[in-house]
Short mmCIF file of C-alpha atoms in Angstrom, two decimals:
data_model
loop_
_atom_site.label_atom_id
_atom_site.label_comp_id
_atom_site.label_asym_id
_atom_site.label_seq_id
_atom_site.Cartn_x
_atom_site.Cartn_y
_atom_site.Cartn_z
CA MET A 1 -0.11 -0.01 0.01
CA ASN A 2 1.34 3.44 -0.87
CA ARG A 3 0.85 6.05 1.87
CA LYS A 4 2.10 9.61 2.11
CA THR A 5 1.90 11.22 5.47
CA LEU A 6 2.34 14.86 6.20
CA VAL A 7 0.01 15.43 9.08
CA LEU A 8 -1.62 12.65 10.98
CA PRO A 9 -5.25 13.06 12.20
CA ALA A 10 -5.82 13.23 15.84
CA ALA A 11 -7.30 9.69 15.90
CA ALA A 12 -4.09 8.28 14.47
CA VAL A 13 -2.03 9.94 17.13
CA LEU A 14 -4.14 8.62 19.87
CA LEU A 15 -3.99 5.15 18.36
CA ALA A 16 -0.28 5.12 17.99
CA PRO A 17 0.53 3.74 21.43
CA LEU A 18 -1.97 0.91 20.83
CA LEU A 19 -0.58 0.02 17.53
CA ALA A 20 3.03 0.14 19.00
CA ALA A 21 1.89 -2.23 21.70
CA CYS A 22 0.62 -4.70 18.99
CA GLY A 23 3.81 -4.07 17.05
CA GLY A 24 6.64 -5.21 19.18
CA ALA A 25 9.34 -7.67 18.13
CA GLU A 26 7.71 -10.83 19.67
CA ASP A 27 9.48 -13.00 17.17
CA GLY A 28 12.87 -11.91 18.45
CA ARG A 29 13.99 -10.55 15.12
CA ALA A 30 15.89 -7.27 15.20
CA ILE A 31 14.27 -4.42 13.15
CA VAL A 32 16.73 -3.58 10.34
CA VAL A 33 16.96 -0.09 9.05
CA GLY A 34 19.14 0.98 6.06
CA THR A 35 21.07 4.15 5.59
CA THR A 36 23.49 5.50 2.98
CA ASP A 37 25.45 7.44 5.74
CA GLN A 38 29.02 6.28 5.92
CA PHE A 39 30.85 5.81 9.08
CA ILE A 40 34.63 5.90 8.86
CA ALA A 41 37.35 6.07 11.45
CA ASN A 42 40.73 7.01 9.90
CA GLU A 43 43.67 9.23 10.36
CA ASP A 44 41.80 12.41 9.46
CA ALA A 45 38.76 11.57 11.85
CA PRO A 46 39.82 8.86 14.30
CA ALA A 47 36.92 9.52 16.73
CA PRO A 48 33.79 9.88 14.56
CA LEU A 49 31.49 8.97 17.46
CA ASP A 50 32.91 11.04 20.22
CA PRO A 51 30.39 13.66 21.16
CA ALA A 52 33.17 16.23 21.43
CA PHE A 53 33.79 15.63 17.71
CA ALA A 54 30.69 14.23 16.00
CA TYR A 55 28.78 16.95 14.08
CA ASP A 56 26.88 15.33 11.24
CA THR A 57 23.48 13.76 10.96
CA GLY A 58 24.74 10.25 10.52
CA THR A 59 26.98 10.14 13.68
CA TRP A 60 24.45 11.92 15.76
CA ASN A 61 21.86 9.35 14.86
CA ILE A 62 24.17 6.76 16.45
CA LEU A 63 24.64 8.83 19.62
CA ARG A 64 20.90 9.63 20.01
CA GLN A 65 20.28 5.96 20.62
CA THR A 66 23.09 5.50 23.15
CA VAL A 67 24.04 8.62 24.90
CA GLN A 68 21.42 10.42 26.94
CA THR A 69 20.94 14.18 27.11
CA LEU A 70 19.28 16.26 29.86
CA LEU A 71 16.48 17.28 27.49
CA HIS A 72 15.15 15.97 24.21
CA VAL A 73 12.67 17.24 21.57
CA PRO A 74 9.47 15.27 21.93
CA ARG A 75 7.74 13.36 19.21
CA GLY A 76 6.20 15.76 16.84
CA GLY A 77 8.58 18.65 17.66
CA GLY A 78 8.14 21.55 19.95
CA GLU A 79 10.25 22.84 22.97
CA PRO A 80 12.62 20.41 24.59
CA VAL A 81 11.27 18.27 27.45
CA PRO A 82 13.25 16.61 30.28
CA GLU A 83 14.95 13.35 29.37
CA ALA A 84 17.87 12.37 31.82
CA ALA A 85 16.60 15.43 33.85
CA GLN A 86 13.57 15.43 36.03
CA SER A 87 13.16 19.13 35.49
CA CYS A 88 15.11 22.05 33.75
CA GLY A 89 14.52 25.78 33.49
CA PHE A 90 15.96 29.19 33.63
CA SER A 91 16.27 30.42 37.16
CA ASP A 92 16.61 34.04 36.34
CA LYS A 93 14.69 36.55 34.24
CA ALA A 94 17.69 37.28 32.00
CA SER A 95 17.93 33.72 30.74
CA GLU A 96 21.62 33.48 31.93
CA SER A 97 21.31 30.73 34.54
CA TYR A 98 19.84 27.41 33.63
CA ARG A 99 19.17 24.74 36.28
CA CYS A 100 18.45 21.06 35.84
CA LYS A 101 17.66 18.31 38.42
CA LEU A 102 18.48 14.73 37.53
CA ARG A 103 16.04 11.95 37.62
CA SER A 104 16.32 9.62 40.59
CA GLY A 105 18.30 6.33 40.11
CA LEU A 106 19.79 7.30 36.77
CA THR A 107 22.77 5.03 35.83
CA PHE A 108 25.07 4.29 32.88
CA ALA A 109 24.45 1.13 31.03
CA ASP A 110 26.99 -0.64 33.13
CA GLY A 111 25.19 0.25 36.28
CA THR A 112 27.42 3.13 37.39
CA PRO A 113 25.36 6.00 38.82
CA VAL A 114 24.92 9.16 36.75
CA THR A 115 25.58 12.30 38.76
CA ALA A 116 25.62 16.00 38.30
CA GLU A 117 29.47 15.82 38.26
CA ASP A 118 29.16 13.51 35.13
CA VAL A 119 27.13 16.29 33.46
CA LYS A 120 29.59 18.96 34.42
CA TYR A 121 32.49 16.80 33.22
CA SER A 122 30.90 16.16 29.84
CA ILE A 123 30.15 19.72 29.03
CA GLU A 124 33.52 21.01 30.05
CA ARG A 125 35.28 18.20 28.22
CA VAL A 126 33.73 19.33 24.96
CA LEU A 127 34.82 22.91 25.56
CA LYS A 128 38.26 21.86 26.63
CA ILE A 129 38.82 19.67 23.56
CA LYS A 130 37.27 22.15 21.21
CA SER A 131 37.67 20.02 18.11
CA ASP A 132 38.06 21.53 14.61
CA ASN A 133 34.63 20.06 13.63
CA GLY A 134 32.73 23.03 15.00
CA THR A 135 31.00 20.99 17.70
CA ALA A 136 32.00 23.01 20.67
CA ALA A 137 30.39 26.08 19.17
CA LEU A 138 27.05 24.83 20.29
CA LEU A 139 28.17 25.21 23.96
CA ALA A 140 30.39 28.21 23.54
CA GLY A 141 27.93 30.35 25.47
CA VAL A 142 28.54 28.36 28.66
CA ASP A 143 30.63 30.27 31.08
CA THR A 144 30.80 27.85 33.99
CA VAL A 145 28.97 24.61 35.05
CA GLU A 146 28.23 24.15 38.72
CA ALA A 147 27.35 20.65 40.19
CA LYS A 148 25.28 21.11 43.38
CA GLY A 149 25.18 17.79 45.18
CA THR A 150 24.75 14.63 43.17
CA ASP A 151 21.55 15.49 41.26
CA GLU A 152 21.53 19.22 40.42
CA VAL A 153 23.54 21.04 37.83
CA VAL A 154 23.54 24.78 37.07
CA PHE A 155 24.76 26.35 33.67
CA HIS A 156 25.97 29.96 33.99
CA LEU A 157 25.92 31.49 30.53
CA LYS A 158 28.05 34.34 29.24
CA SER A 159 25.00 36.08 27.83
CA PRO A 160 21.26 35.49 27.54
CA ASP A 161 20.40 32.58 25.26
CA ALA A 162 16.78 31.50 24.81
CA THR A 163 17.99 28.65 22.62
CA PHE A 164 20.07 26.96 25.29
CA PRO A 165 17.55 24.20 26.11
CA TYR A 166 17.70 23.10 22.51
CA LYS A 167 21.39 22.93 22.68
CA LEU A 168 21.31 20.73 25.69
CA SER A 169 19.05 18.28 23.73
CA THR A 170 21.77 17.64 21.17
CA PRO A 171 24.38 14.90 21.32
CA VAL A 172 27.23 17.41 21.87
CA ALA A 173 25.72 17.68 25.41
CA GLY A 174 25.57 13.92 25.90
CA ILE A 175 26.26 12.69 29.35
CA LEU A 176 29.47 10.66 29.49
CA SER A 177 31.52 8.84 32.17
CA LYS A 178 34.98 10.02 33.00
CA ASP A 179 36.05 6.45 33.23
CA LYS A 180 35.27 5.80 29.50
CA TYR A 181 36.12 9.21 28.00
CA PRO A 182 39.36 11.13 28.79
CA ALA A 183 39.11 14.66 29.70
CA ASP A 184 41.60 16.22 27.29
CA LYS A 185 41.49 14.02 24.17
CA LEU A 186 38.97 12.34 21.86
CA ARG A 187 38.02 8.65 22.20
CA ASP A 188 39.13 6.90 18.97
CA GLY A 189 37.19 4.25 17.12
CA PHE A 190 33.43 3.42 17.16
CA ASP A 191 32.76 2.41 20.81
CA VAL A 192 30.09 4.34 22.61
CA ASP A 193 29.06 4.30 26.19
CA GLY A 194 26.22 6.14 27.73
CA SER A 195 22.95 5.86 29.68
CA GLY A 196 20.64 6.10 26.62
CA PRO A 197 17.72 3.74 25.76
CA TYR A 198 20.17 1.27 23.86
CA THR A 199 23.49 -0.25 24.17
CA MET A 200 25.48 -0.81 21.02
CA LYS A 201 27.74 -3.18 19.33
CA VAL A 202 29.44 -2.36 15.89
CA GLU A 203 30.52 -4.59 13.03
CA ARG A 204 33.53 -3.12 11.06
CA GLU A 205 34.84 -3.60 7.68
CA GLY A 206 38.29 -2.11 7.78
CA GLU A 207 37.98 1.65 8.43
CA LYS A 208 34.19 1.54 7.90
CA ALA A 209 31.42 0.59 10.34
CA ALA A 210 29.10 -1.71 8.29
CA ARG A 211 26.38 -2.14 10.91
CA PHE A 212 25.38 -1.08 14.39
CA VAL A 213 23.23 -3.35 16.57
CA PHE A 214 21.32 -1.51 19.27
CA THR A 215 19.83 -3.54 22.15
CA ARG A 216 17.41 -2.21 24.78
CA ASN A 217 19.27 -0.91 27.69
CA PRO A 218 17.68 -2.62 30.91
CA ASN A 219 19.20 0.09 33.07
CA TYR A 220 17.78 3.12 31.10
CA LYS A 221 15.65 5.67 32.91
CA GLY A 222 14.38 8.53 31.01
CA ASP A 223 11.45 9.94 28.92
CA ILE A 224 11.72 7.57 25.98
CA ALA A 225 9.77 4.34 25.83
CA PRO A 226 11.38 2.00 23.26
CA ARG A 227 8.79 0.00 21.27
CA ASN A 228 11.32 -2.75 20.26
CA GLU A 229 14.04 -4.80 21.90
CA LYS A 230 16.69 -4.63 19.14
CA VAL A 231 17.31 -2.58 16.12
CA GLU A 232 20.10 -2.79 13.50
CA LEU A 233 21.32 0.10 11.55
CA ARG A 234 23.04 -1.15 8.33
CA ALA A 235 25.22 1.10 6.07
CA PHE A 236 24.88 0.76 2.31
CA ALA A 237 27.23 2.15 -0.39
CA ASP A 238 24.26 3.74 -2.29
CA ALA A 239 20.50 4.08 -2.36
CA GLY A 240 20.18 1.48 -5.12
CA ALA A 241 21.76 -1.21 -2.92
CA MET A 242 19.63 -0.16 -0.02
CA GLY A 243 16.53 -0.37 -2.19
CA LYS A 244 17.25 -3.81 -3.38
CA ALA A 245 17.72 -4.94 0.29
CA LEU A 246 14.25 -3.56 1.15
CA GLU A 247 12.58 -5.35 -1.77
CA SER A 248 14.32 -8.64 -0.89
CA ASP A 249 13.20 -8.36 2.76
CA ASP A 250 16.75 -8.02 4.05
CA ILE A 251 15.87 -4.80 5.71
CA ASP A 252 12.63 -3.45 7.09
CA MET A 253 13.10 0.26 6.28
CA MET A 254 15.29 2.65 4.42
CA ALA A 255 15.66 6.04 5.72
CA ARG A 256 18.60 8.39 4.76
CA SER A 257 18.65 8.87 1.90
CA LEU A 258 16.32 7.68 -0.90
CA SER A 259 17.16 8.80 -4.39
CA GLN A 260 14.78 10.94 -6.29
CA LYS A 261 14.20 8.11 -8.74
CA GLN A 262 13.31 5.75 -5.94
CA ILE A 263 10.78 8.21 -4.43
CA ARG A 264 9.11 8.78 -7.80
CA GLU A 265 8.93 5.06 -8.62
CA LEU A 266 7.68 4.03 -5.20
CA THR A 267 5.09 6.82 -5.24
CA GLU A 268 3.79 6.34 -8.69
CA THR A 269 4.15 2.51 -8.90
CA PRO A 270 3.86 1.11 -5.37
CA LYS A 271 5.61 -2.26 -4.80
CA GLU A 272 3.88 -4.97 -2.87
CA ARG A 273 4.19 -4.69 0.95
CA ILE A 274 6.35 -1.56 0.67
CA ARG A 275 4.94 1.86 1.56
CA VAL A 276 6.66 5.25 1.15
CA THR A 277 6.06 8.00 3.63
CA GLU A 278 6.83 11.71 3.33
CA VAL A 279 7.73 13.30 6.59
CA PRO A 280 8.40 17.06 7.12
CA GLY A 281 12.05 18.06 6.60
CA LEU A 282 14.19 21.09 7.23
CA GLU A 283 17.35 20.23 5.15
CA ILE A 284 19.09 22.92 3.09
CA ARG A 285 21.78 22.76 0.46
CA TYR A 286 24.27 25.51 -0.30
CA LEU A 287 27.57 26.55 -1.68
CA GLY A 288 30.29 27.64 0.78
CA PHE A 289 33.20 29.96 -0.01
CA ASN A 290 36.75 30.21 1.34
CA THR A 291 36.70 33.92 1.21
CA LYS A 292 40.42 34.10 1.39
CA ALA A 293 41.06 31.87 -1.90
CA PRO A 294 42.11 33.94 -4.78
CA SER A 295 39.47 32.92 -7.14
CA VAL A 296 36.53 34.02 -4.93
CA LYS A 297 38.25 36.52 -2.58
CA GLU A 298 36.50 39.31 -4.47
CA LYS A 299 32.95 39.82 -3.07
CA ALA A 300 31.82 40.69 -6.64
CA VAL A 301 32.68 37.07 -7.85
CA ARG A 302 30.49 35.52 -5.25
CA GLN A 303 27.65 38.09 -5.94
CA ALA A 304 27.92 37.11 -9.66
CA MET A 305 27.53 33.53 -8.97
CA ALA A 306 24.43 34.33 -6.88
CA ALA A 307 22.99 36.23 -9.78
CA VAL A 308 23.76 33.51 -12.37
CA VAL A 309 22.46 30.46 -10.54
CA ASP A 310 18.97 29.45 -11.60
CA ARG A 311 17.68 27.52 -8.58
CA GLY A 312 14.28 26.66 -10.34
CA ALA A 313 15.96 24.90 -13.17
CA LEU A 314 18.42 23.17 -10.83
CA VAL A 315 15.65 21.84 -8.61
CA ASN A 316 13.34 20.82 -11.58
CA GLY A 317 16.12 19.20 -13.49
CA VAL A 318 17.74 17.24 -10.59
CA TYR A 319 15.38 16.85 -7.70
CA GLY A 320 11.83 17.34 -9.02
CA PRO A 321 9.10 17.67 -6.45
CA THR A 322 11.45 16.46 -3.58
CA ALA A 323 13.00 19.98 -3.32
CA GLU A 324 12.22 23.71 -3.78
CA PRO A 325 14.36 26.74 -4.41
CA LEU A 326 15.82 28.46 -1.32
CA TYR A 327 16.83 32.22 -1.27
CA SER A 328 17.94 32.39 2.33
CA LEU A 329 19.88 30.35 4.87
CA ILE A 330 16.62 29.98 6.82
CA PRO A 331 14.17 27.67 5.23
CA SER A 332 10.63 28.70 4.48
CA SER A 333 8.97 26.72 7.30
CA ILE A 334 11.17 28.28 10.02
CA THR A 335 10.37 31.62 11.74
CA GLY A 336 12.44 34.49 10.31
CA HIS A 337 12.54 33.21 6.75
CA ALA A 338 12.92 35.84 4.05
CA THR A 339 14.10 35.89 0.34
CA PRO A 340 17.14 38.19 0.44
CA PHE A 341 18.98 36.47 -2.44
CA TYR A 342 15.96 36.84 -4.69
CA ASP A 343 15.54 40.42 -3.63
CA ALA A 344 19.16 41.23 -4.36
CA TYR A 345 19.84 39.09 -7.48
CA GLY A 346 16.68 37.75 -8.90
CA ASP A 347 16.83 34.31 -10.47
CA SER A 348 19.48 33.72 -13.21
CA ASP A 349 20.07 37.27 -14.20
CA THR A 350 23.30 37.08 -16.29
CA ALA A 351 23.16 40.83 -17.32
CA ARG A 352 23.23 41.73 -13.59
CA ALA A 353 26.18 39.30 -12.89
CA ALA A 354 28.08 40.76 -15.80
CA LYS A 355 27.55 44.26 -14.48
CA ILE A 356 28.67 43.22 -11.05
CA LEU A 357 31.91 41.84 -12.23
CA LYS A 358 32.61 44.78 -14.62
CA ASP A 359 31.98 47.44 -11.90
CA ALA A 360 34.47 45.56 -9.72
CA GLY A 361 37.16 45.30 -12.43
CA VAL A 362 37.01 41.50 -12.45
CA SER A 363 38.30 39.86 -15.70
CA THR A 364 36.11 37.15 -17.15
CA PRO A 365 35.67 34.24 -17.43
CA VAL A 366 36.41 33.57 -13.75
CA LYS A 367 38.00 30.18 -13.26
CA VAL A 368 36.31 28.14 -10.43
CA THR A 369 36.22 24.60 -9.24
CA LEU A 370 33.00 23.30 -7.66
CA ASN A 371 33.85 20.64 -5.13
CA TYR A 372 31.35 18.20 -3.78
CA THR A 373 31.15 14.96 -1.78
CA THR A 374 30.30 11.92 -3.64
CA ASP A 375 28.85 9.66 -0.83
CA HIS A 376 27.28 11.79 1.85
CA TYR A 377 24.11 13.62 0.41
CA GLY A 378 22.59 11.14 -1.97
CA ALA A 379 22.87 9.87 -5.50
CA GLU A 380 21.93 13.05 -7.30
CA THR A 381 24.82 15.21 -5.87
CA ALA A 382 27.15 14.78 -8.86
CA GLN A 383 24.19 15.53 -11.22
CA GLU A 384 23.54 18.71 -9.30
CA PHE A 385 26.92 20.04 -9.50
CA GLU A 386 27.20 19.15 -13.17
CA ALA A 387 24.04 21.35 -13.58
CA LEU A 388 25.53 24.14 -11.61
CA LYS A 389 28.72 23.98 -13.72
CA LYS A 390 26.71 24.23 -16.93
CA GLN A 391 24.74 27.23 -15.63
CA LEU A 392 27.96 29.07 -14.88
CA VAL A 393 29.68 28.22 -18.08
CA ALA A 394 26.60 29.14 -20.10
CA SER A 395 26.68 32.67 -18.68
CA GLY A 396 30.00 33.26 -20.37
CA LEU A 397 31.30 34.67 -17.13
CA PHE A 398 32.87 31.61 -15.53
CA ASP A 399 35.07 28.82 -16.58
CA ALA A 400 33.82 26.13 -14.14
CA THR A 401 34.78 22.61 -13.51
CA THR A 402 33.61 20.11 -10.83
CA ARG A 403 35.46 17.72 -8.63
CA GLY A 404 34.07 14.99 -6.26
CA ALA A 405 35.60 13.34 -3.26
CA GLU A 406 34.42 10.93 -0.68
CA TRP A 407 33.21 12.51 2.58
CA SER A 408 36.16 11.11 4.67
CA THR A 409 38.44 13.10 2.32
CA PHE A 410 36.10 15.97 1.39
CA ARG A 411 35.23 17.26 4.94
CA PRO A 412 38.82 17.41 6.33
CA ALA A 413 39.96 19.18 3.14
CA GLN A 414 36.94 21.68 3.33
CA LYS A 415 37.82 22.43 6.94
CA ARG A 416 41.57 23.01 6.11
CA GLY A 417 40.47 25.58 3.53
CA ASP A 418 41.58 23.55 0.52
CA TYR A 419 38.47 24.29 -1.44
CA ALA A 420 37.59 27.77 -2.83
CA VAL A 421 34.03 26.67 -3.51
CA TYR A 422 32.36 23.61 -2.03
CA GLY A 423 28.87 22.12 -1.64
CA LEU A 424 27.42 21.18 1.77
CA GLY A 425 24.01 20.29 3.20
CA TRP A 426 22.63 21.33 6.64
CA PHE A 427 20.24 19.34 8.83
CA PRO A 428 19.40 21.50 11.78
CA ASP A 429 20.70 20.65 15.30
CA TYR A 430 17.30 22.08 16.44
CA PRO A 431 14.39 23.77 14.58
CA ASP A 432 15.12 27.44 15.32
CA PRO A 433 16.43 30.19 13.03
CA ASP A 434 19.51 30.47 15.26
CA ASN A 435 20.71 27.12 13.99
CA TYR A 436 20.65 28.29 10.39
CA ILE A 437 22.78 31.39 11.20
CA ALA A 438 25.27 30.67 13.99
CA PRO A 439 26.79 27.47 12.57
CA PHE A 440 27.86 29.50 9.54
CA LEU A 441 28.66 33.03 10.90
CA ASP A 442 29.49 32.75 14.68
CA SER A 443 32.95 32.06 16.14
CA ASP A 444 34.31 28.41 15.91
CA ASN A 445 31.72 27.68 13.35
CA PHE A 446 31.04 24.35 11.45
CA LEU A 447 32.51 25.66 8.22
CA ASN A 448 35.68 26.91 9.74
CA THR A 449 35.28 29.80 7.47
CA PRO A 450 37.65 32.83 7.35
CA TYR A 451 34.66 35.19 6.70
CA VAL A 452 33.93 37.35 9.79
CA ASN A 453 31.23 39.95 10.07
CA LYS A 454 31.59 41.60 13.45
CA VAL A 455 28.23 43.20 13.37
CA VAL A 456 26.58 39.73 12.88
CA ARG A 457 28.89 37.97 15.34
CA ASP A 458 29.12 40.41 18.16
CA GLN A 459 25.81 42.22 18.03
CA LEU A 460 23.06 40.59 16.01
CA ILE A 461 23.43 36.96 17.03
CA PRO A 462 23.59 37.74 20.76
CA ARG A 463 20.54 40.13 20.35
CA SER A 464 18.55 37.39 18.58
CA ARG A 465 19.16 34.92 21.51
CA ARG A 466 17.76 37.24 24.10
CA GLN A 467 14.19 36.80 22.65
CA ALA A 468 12.35 34.13 24.52
CA ASP A 469 9.54 34.71 21.97
CA ARG A 470 11.41 33.48 18.93
CA THR A 471 9.02 35.35 16.48
CA ALA A 472 10.13 38.67 18.08
CA ALA A 473 13.61 37.90 16.90
CA SER A 474 12.58 37.91 13.25
CA PRO A 475 13.64 41.54 12.53
CA VAL A 476 17.13 40.70 13.64
CA TYR A 477 17.26 37.63 11.53
CA ALA A 478 16.04 39.74 8.50
CA GLN A 479 19.01 41.98 9.03
CA ILE A 480 21.49 39.14 9.20
CA GLN A 481 20.00 37.49 6.01
CA LYS A 482 20.48 40.95 4.16
CA ILE A 483 24.10 40.98 5.21
CA VAL A 484 24.60 37.39 4.05
CA ALA A 485 23.10 38.22 0.65
CA GLU A 486 25.33 41.30 0.26
CA ASP A 487 28.63 39.53 1.33
CA VAL A 488 27.73 35.97 0.08
CA PRO A 489 30.01 33.89 2.36
CA VAL A 490 27.55 31.07 1.61
CA LEU A 491 24.95 30.73 -1.28
CA PRO A 492 21.79 28.91 -0.52
CA LEU A 493 20.39 26.68 -3.28
CA TRP A 494 17.46 24.58 -2.14
CA GLN A 495 15.53 23.00 0.71
CA GLY A 496 14.47 19.45 0.63
CA LYS A 497 11.68 17.13 1.72
CA GLN A 498 12.20 13.80 3.52
CA TYR A 499 10.98 10.34 2.60
CA VAL A 500 11.29 6.88 4.20
CA ALA A 501 10.29 3.58 2.68
CA ALA A 502 9.38 0.53 4.93
CA ARG A 503 7.80 -2.91 4.89
CA ASP A 504 4.07 -2.69 5.61
CA ASP A 505 4.41 -4.63 8.94
CA LEU A 506 6.50 -1.95 10.47
CA THR A 507 4.81 0.53 12.87
CA GLY A 508 5.90 3.94 13.96
CA VAL A 509 7.53 4.85 10.67
CA GLU A 510 5.78 8.21 10.76
CA TYR A 511 7.68 9.14 13.87
CA ALA A 512 11.05 7.56 13.16
CA LEU A 513 12.57 10.56 11.37
CA ASN A 514 11.84 14.01 12.59
CA THR A 515 12.13 17.48 10.90
CA SER A 516 15.87 17.66 11.91
CA SER A 517 16.51 14.18 10.27
CA ASP A 518 17.01 12.63 13.72
CA LEU A 519 16.55 8.96 13.59
CA LEU A 520 14.34 7.83 16.47
CA LEU A 521 14.73 4.10 16.35
CA TRP A 522 12.84 3.55 19.51
CA GLU A 523 9.66 4.58 17.72
CA LEU A 524 9.73 1.49 15.45
CA GLY A 525 7.74 -1.82 16.08
CA ARG A 526 6.69 -4.76 14.18
CA GLY A 527 3.06 -5.73 13.74
CA THR A 528 -0.06 -4.88 11.73
CA ALA A 529 -1.39 -1.34 11.74
#
């Protein structure tokens, strides 16, 4: 049966617990979920699953099953609620002091008690290690952490931050044991120890992790109620191989990422006992620039690229109905969205681009290489970059080429500044406009960019975080977005939708992937809905 789900009726939500109760894993079989995310531990990234380093959707989806956080975003979204904590909240009107009380009887998977000192240790460890992956930036607003007794922790912030509860719900704030994680260096390999809903074992193939087996943690105490006893996450080289495994019943579900071709075929010509489900998504794709690289150092070059790119043609030609053009870093469904790139450059205006370059005295054609990752964002990435190249070359203003590399090579090279122009995607850490701005423009950011705008960094971002009512921060985000469109340190391209495909005896599929692309494996059960 083919089923698309955007919004479930109230009755379906009320029935979900009943269906889950009927849909356990009574036969003892693990639920098997496929992914095209690649997990590699090598010289460039020896500790991919250490919360002080991990900062991509794939690795965070491993950590969410195994490492507990004080808060988590509940099913269906909304503000974070207590998870390892019994209660949390700001204890002052200025939103500079945040206090949490731990649940009673909380332990790590090995039975060791979890205390406020463990929370303090874990946060301070991230800030001390300060890896080059940009992870620590999420906690950069923490001034000091105070453990009060065994079950109370207080975070003293450098400045007001209404988004701090969201940050505590991310794996970077995962609670770790000092016996398993050293204070001043990363923990290499794929081992993970925590107090989350599952324990984990990994099967390796050389540098890669081929599969992760999650078994329900009998010592877990928290807000999550797993609907299965065991789940296996299996990594596939590409969406095609993952799709064949679903058809042959080797896996029960394929999540990240289906190809556009698979989505179209499964939607238009449903396969027996396989259903495809559309779930809300907040992914964006963009070009990033090393603003010190000679080829794009001139702002006019980046502005001209913004004027040449035809997002509509790009989306229609490569992604079809699974994506839509984006003219801002903040996607359309998030508070504060605007269209500054359309306002400034229109859509594919070659004459405007030529004038920008001429007025700046830039000789044409400008030679640029568009770098992309071949194995991280789905099957269409190479096609997308070929289309971008053709658009730039057709303008007569650019001499463009493309170059692809595996993520394990691409990401370290991008952080080093080896690429003048590169393509990346962003899945939000939390659904707030702050998380589409700070990771690209704040200090110690994800991109490791040389671009600095002090007005944005020192004034506008802090001002936006003072607003407990996030809609009240919209004027500040509008100002930031105009600056981004003027300076073009990044060039937004499109925002995407999310799809999962599963065998029809799997329940909880609608909840297993949220808007931030968090994989919530505990929602899955086996049965008949």
